[in-house]
CSV table of C-alpha atoms in Angstrom, one decimal:
chain,number,residue,atom,x,y,z
N,1443,MET,CA,76.6,-16.4,-60.5
N,1444,ASP,CA,74.3,-14.7,-62.9
N,1445,ALA,CA,71.4,-12.4,-62.3
N,1446,VAL,CA,68.9,-15.2,-61.7
N,1447,GLY,CA,71.0,-17.0,-59.2
N,1448,HIS,CA,72.6,-19.9,-61.4
N,1449,TYR,CA,76.2,-20.7,-60.7
N,1450,PHE,CA,78.7,-21.7,-63.4
N,1451,VAL,CA,82.1,-23.3,-63.2
N,1452,SER,CA,84.6,-22.8,-66.0
N,1453,LEU,CA,87.1,-25.8,-66.6
N,1454,GLN,CA,90.1,-25.8,-68.9
N,1455,MET,CA,90.9,-29.4,-70.0
N,1456,GLY,CA,93.5,-31.1,-71.9
N,1457,SER,CA,94.0,-34.3,-73.6
N,1458,GLU,CA,96.4,-36.3,-75.8
N,1459,HIS,CA,93.4,-37.0,-77.9
N,1460,PRO,CA,91.0,-34.5,-79.6
N,1461,PHE,CA,87.8,-33.8,-78.0
N,1462,VAL,CA,85.9,-33.4,-81.5
N,1463,SER,CA,86.8,-35.8,-84.6
N,1464,LYS,CA,87.8,-34.2,-87.8
N,1465,GLN,CA,84.9,-34.2,-90.3
N,1466,SER,CA,85.4,-35.8,-93.7
N,1467,VAL,CA,85.7,-33.6,-96.9
N,1468,VAL,CA,82.4,-32.9,-98.4
N,1469,GLU,CA,83.5,-30.9,-101.4
N,1470,SER,CA,81.1,-28.1,-100.4
N,1471,LYS,CA,82.0,-24.2,-100.1
N,1472,VAL,CA,79.3,-21.5,-99.0
N,1473,GLY,CA,79.2,-17.9,-98.7
N,1474,ILE,CA,76.7,-16.3,-96.2
N,1475,ASP,CA,75.0,-13.0,-96.4
N,1476,LEU,CA,73.8,-11.8,-93.0
N,1477,ASN,CA,70.6,-9.6,-93.2
N,1478,LEU,CA,67.7,-8.2,-91.3
N,1479,ASP,CA,65.0,-9.4,-93.4
N,1480,ASN,CA,66.0,-12.9,-93.1
N,1481,PHE,CA,68.7,-14.0,-90.5
N,1482,LEU,CA,70.8,-15.7,-93.3
N,1483,THR,CA,70.8,-16.5,-96.9
N,1484,ASP,CA,73.6,-18.6,-98.3
N,1485,SER,CA,75.1,-18.9,-101.8
N,1486,ASN,CA,73.0,-21.9,-102.8
N,1487,GLY,CA,69.9,-20.0,-102.0
N,1488,GLN,CA,68.9,-21.5,-98.8
N,1489,VAL,CA,67.1,-19.0,-96.5
N,1490,ILE,CA,67.2,-19.3,-92.6
N,1491,ASP,CA,64.4,-17.0,-91.0
N,1492,ASN,CA,64.9,-14.4,-88.4
N,1493,PRO,CA,63.4,-15.7,-85.3
N,1494,ARG,CA,63.3,-12.3,-83.5
N,1495,TYR,CA,63.3,-13.6,-80.1
N,1496,TYR,CA,63.5,-10.5,-78.2
N,1497,ARG,CA,60.4,-8.9,-80.2
N,1498,THR,CA,58.3,-11.9,-79.0
N,1499,ILE,CA,58.6,-10.7,-75.3
N,1500,ARG,CA,59.2,-7.2,-75.6
N,1501,GLY,CA,55.8,-6.1,-74.3
N,1502,LYS,CA,55.9,-8.5,-71.5
N,1503,LEU,CA,59.3,-7.6,-70.5
N,1504,ALA,CA,58.6,-3.7,-70.5
N,1505,GLU,CA,55.9,-4.3,-68.4
N,1506,ALA,CA,58.0,-6.2,-65.7
N,1507,GLN,CA,60.6,-3.6,-66.0
N,1508,ARG,CA,57.9,-0.8,-65.3
N,1509,LYS,CA,56.8,-2.7,-62.3
N,1510,LEU,CA,60.4,-3.3,-61.0
N,1511,SER,CA,60.8,0.6,-61.3
N,1512,ARG,CA,57.7,1.2,-59.1
N,1513,ARG,CA,58.9,-1.1,-56.5
N,1514,ASP,CA,62.3,0.6,-56.6
N,1515,ARG,CA,60.9,4.0,-56.1
N,1516,ARG,CA,58.4,2.5,-53.2
N,1517,ALA,CA,61.5,0.9,-51.4
N,1518,LYS,CA,63.5,4.3,-51.5
N,1519,LYS,CA,60.6,6.4,-50.6
N,1520,SER,CA,60.2,4.1,-47.4
N,1521,GLN,CA,64.1,4.2,-46.9
N,1522,ARG,CA,64.5,0.5,-47.4
N,1523,CYS,CA,67.7,-1.2,-48.7
N,1524,LEU,CA,66.9,-2.7,-51.9
N,1525,SER,CA,68.5,-6.1,-51.0
N,1526,GLU,CA,66.0,-6.5,-48.2
N,1527,SER,CA,63.0,-5.6,-50.1
N,1528,LYS,CA,61.3,-8.9,-51.0
N,1529,ASN,CA,58.9,-7.5,-53.5
N,1530,TYR,CA,61.6,-5.6,-55.3
N,1531,GLN,CA,64.0,-8.9,-55.3
N,1532,LYS,CA,61.1,-10.9,-56.7
N,1533,GLN,CA,60.3,-8.7,-59.5
N,1534,ARG,CA,64.1,-8.2,-60.2
N,1535,SER,CA,64.4,-12.0,-60.4
N,1536,LEU,CA,61.4,-12.2,-62.8
N,1537,VAL,CA,62.9,-9.7,-65.1
N,1538,ALA,CA,66.1,-11.5,-65.2
N,1539,LYS,CA,64.5,-15.0,-66.2
N,1540,LEU,CA,62.9,-13.2,-69.1
N,1541,GLN,CA,66.1,-11.7,-70.3
N,1542,LEU,CA,67.7,-15.2,-69.6
N,1543,LYS,CA,65.0,-17.0,-71.5
N,1544,VAL,CA,65.7,-14.9,-74.9
N,1545,ALA,CA,69.5,-15.2,-74.4
N,1546,ASN,CA,69.2,-19.1,-74.1
N,1547,GLN,CA,66.8,-19.1,-77.2
N,1548,ARG,CA,69.2,-16.9,-79.3
N,1549,LYS,CA,72.2,-19.0,-78.3
N,1550,ASN,CA,70.5,-22.2,-78.9
N,1551,PHE,CA,69.6,-21.0,-82.4
N,1552,LEU,CA,73.1,-19.9,-83.2
N,1553,HIS,CA,74.7,-23.0,-82.2
N,1554,HIS,CA,72.5,-25.1,-84.4
N,1555,VAL,CA,72.9,-23.0,-87.4
N,1556,SER,CA,76.7,-22.5,-86.9
N,1557,THR,CA,77.0,-26.5,-86.4
N,1558,ALA,CA,75.1,-27.1,-89.4
N,1559,LEU,CA,77.1,-24.7,-91.7
N,1560,ILE,CA,80.3,-26.0,-90.6
N,1561,LYS,CA,79.6,-29.8,-90.7
N,1562,ASN,CA,78.0,-29.6,-94.1
N,1563,HIS,CA,80.7,-27.3,-95.6
N,1564,ASP,CA,84.6,-27.5,-96.2
N,1565,LEU,CA,84.7,-23.7,-96.6
N,1566,VAL,CA,82.3,-21.0,-95.0
N,1567,VAL,CA,82.9,-17.5,-96.1
N,1568,ALA,CA,81.0,-14.6,-94.2
N,1569,GLU,CA,81.2,-10.7,-94.5
N,1570,GLU,CA,83.1,-8.8,-91.9
N,1571,LEU,CA,80.8,-7.1,-89.6
N,1572,ARG,CA,80.7,-3.5,-88.8
N,1573,SER,CA,77.8,-3.7,-86.2
N,1574,LYS,CA,79.0,-0.6,-84.2
N,1575,ASN,CA,78.4,1.5,-87.1
N,1576,MET,CA,75.0,-0.2,-88.0
N,1577,LEU,CA,73.9,0.5,-84.4
N,1578,ARG,CA,74.2,4.1,-84.7
N,1579,ASN,CA,71.0,3.7,-87.1
N,1580,HIS,CA,68.4,3.8,-84.4
N,1581,ALA,CA,65.7,2.5,-86.7
N,1582,LEU,CA,67.5,-0.6,-86.8
N,1583,ALA,CA,69.6,-0.9,-83.8
N,1584,MET,CA,67.0,-3.0,-81.8
N,1585,SER,CA,66.8,-5.4,-84.9
N,1586,ILE,CA,70.8,-5.6,-85.2
N,1587,ALA,CA,71.2,-6.3,-81.5
N,1588,ASP,CA,68.6,-9.1,-81.3
N,1589,VAL,CA,70.1,-11.3,-84.2
N,1590,GLY,CA,73.6,-12.2,-82.6
N,1591,TRP,CA,75.5,-12.1,-85.9
N,1592,ARG,CA,78.7,-11.3,-84.1
N,1593,THR,CA,78.2,-14.3,-81.9
N,1594,LEU,CA,77.6,-16.5,-84.8
N,1595,LEU,CA,80.6,-15.4,-86.5
N,1596,GLY,CA,82.6,-16.5,-83.2
N,1597,MET,CA,81.0,-19.8,-83.3
N,1598,LEU,CA,81.8,-20.4,-86.7
N,1599,SER,CA,85.4,-19.6,-86.0
N,1600,TYR,CA,86.2,-22.0,-83.2
N,1601,LYS,CA,83.9,-24.6,-84.7
N,1602,ALA,CA,86.0,-24.4,-87.9
N,1603,ASP,CA,89.0,-25.3,-85.8
N,1604,PHE,CA,87.2,-28.1,-84.0
N,1605,TYR,CA,86.1,-29.9,-87.0
N,1606,GLY,CA,89.1,-29.1,-89.4
N,1607,ARG,CA,87.1,-26.7,-91.6
N,1608,ARG,CA,87.9,-23.3,-92.8
N,1609,PHE,CA,86.1,-20.0,-92.0
N,1610,LEU,CA,87.1,-16.4,-93.1
N,1611,THR,CA,85.4,-13.2,-93.6
N,1612,VAL,CA,85.8,-10.7,-96.6
N,1613,ASN,CA,85.3,-7.0,-96.9
N,1614,PRO,CA,81.3,-6.7,-97.8
N,1615,ARG,CA,82.1,-3.7,-99.9
N,1616,ASN,CA,80.0,-3.8,-103.3
N,1617,THR,CA,79.0,-7.6,-102.5
N,1618,THR,CA,75.3,-6.3,-102.8
N,1619,GLN,CA,75.5,-3.9,-105.7
N,1620,THR,CA,77.7,-6.2,-107.9
N,1621,CYS,CA,76.1,-8.9,-110.3
N,1622,SER,CA,77.3,-12.3,-109.5
N,1623,HIS,CA,77.0,-13.4,-113.0
N,1624,CYS,CA,78.9,-10.7,-115.0
N,1625,GLY,CA,80.4,-8.4,-112.4
N,1626,TYR,CA,78.5,-5.3,-113.4
N,1627,ILE,CA,78.5,-2.8,-110.1
N,1628,MET,CA,75.2,-0.8,-109.9
N,1629,THR,CA,76.2,2.7,-109.2
N,1630,GLY,CA,74.8,6.4,-109.2
N,1631,LYS,CA,71.1,6.7,-109.5
N,1632,ASN,CA,71.0,3.0,-110.2
N,1633,LYS,CA,72.4,1.8,-106.8
N,1634,LEU,CA,70.4,-0.5,-104.7
N,1635,THR,CA,68.8,0.8,-101.7
N,1636,LEU,CA,67.6,-1.3,-98.6
N,1637,THR,CA,64.0,-1.7,-100.3
N,1638,ASP,CA,65.1,-3.2,-103.4
N,1639,ARG,CA,64.8,-7.0,-102.6
N,1640,LYS,CA,65.1,-8.0,-106.3
N,1641,TRP,CA,66.7,-6.5,-109.4
N,1642,THR,CA,68.0,-7.2,-112.9
N,1643,CYS,CA,71.5,-6.6,-114.1
N,1644,LEU,CA,71.6,-3.7,-116.5
N,1645,SER,CA,74.5,-5.3,-118.2
N,1646,CYS,CA,73.8,-8.9,-118.6
N,1647,CYS,CA,70.1,-8.8,-117.8
N,1648,THR,CA,70.5,-11.5,-115.1
N,1649,PHE,CA,67.6,-11.4,-112.5
N,1650,HIS,CA,68.8,-11.5,-108.9
N,1651,MET,CA,67.3,-12.0,-105.7
N,1652,ARG,CA,69.4,-9.5,-103.5
N,1653,ASP,CA,70.7,-11.5,-100.6
N,1654,HIS,CA,71.2,-14.6,-102.6
N,1655,ASN,CA,73.3,-12.6,-105.0
N,1656,ALA,CA,75.3,-11.0,-102.1
N,1657,ALA,CA,76.1,-14.6,-100.6
N,1658,LYS,CA,77.4,-15.5,-103.9
N,1659,ASN,CA,79.6,-12.6,-104.4
N,1660,ILE,CA,81.0,-13.3,-100.7
N,1661,LEU,CA,81.8,-16.7,-101.5
N,1662,ALA,CA,83.6,-15.4,-104.7
N,1663,LYS,CA,85.7,-13.0,-102.6
N,1664,GLY,CA,86.6,-15.8,-100.1
N,1665,LEU,CA,87.7,-18.1,-102.9
N,1666,ALA,CA,89.7,-15.3,-104.5
N,1667,THR,CA,91.7,-14.8,-101.1
N,1668,LEU,CA,92.6,-18.5,-101.0
């Protein structure tokens, strides 16, 4: 049972016939760059916007949680058990429903994105995530926690097995700083910062959109490992 009161049953099923049919070969390979400016940019230049579900209800949720805290204090002050306090339980349920709504919206979005990537490409290559280290940046922690990158990679992994596709992750080192056209790496004072969304290679003068270039480098790394 979850915090809202919904019950769930987990079943393990087996069959001599596969539950999902293998997808036909489409001769398409794609690399994906996960970022905060947009949710995802692929090596073909397609951009998927970040829906930022949590941010849309953050104010409403904070207000509901403050109200819950007040009812908690009142119940304790009058020496009432929280499980027997109807006002507290009613507010607790409201907070849980708001949190569940965001979780369901995010999960639905991630299922749509992951299924489209796997069905439309024979090979999907993504960067290895180091979200624990990224979450230490308090200025970005909420945005990173809101996007659900790790959940997306998990979905891509098991759906690739379901549909007979290939999915792999690569070390993201220098994928942002490397020119996908000539291989030149921006270093030292020329190294790109988070604010540099567009740049021109100092070696071959190729103009790049930062995330699109990174996605192409991620795909190239994936192809090199096969």
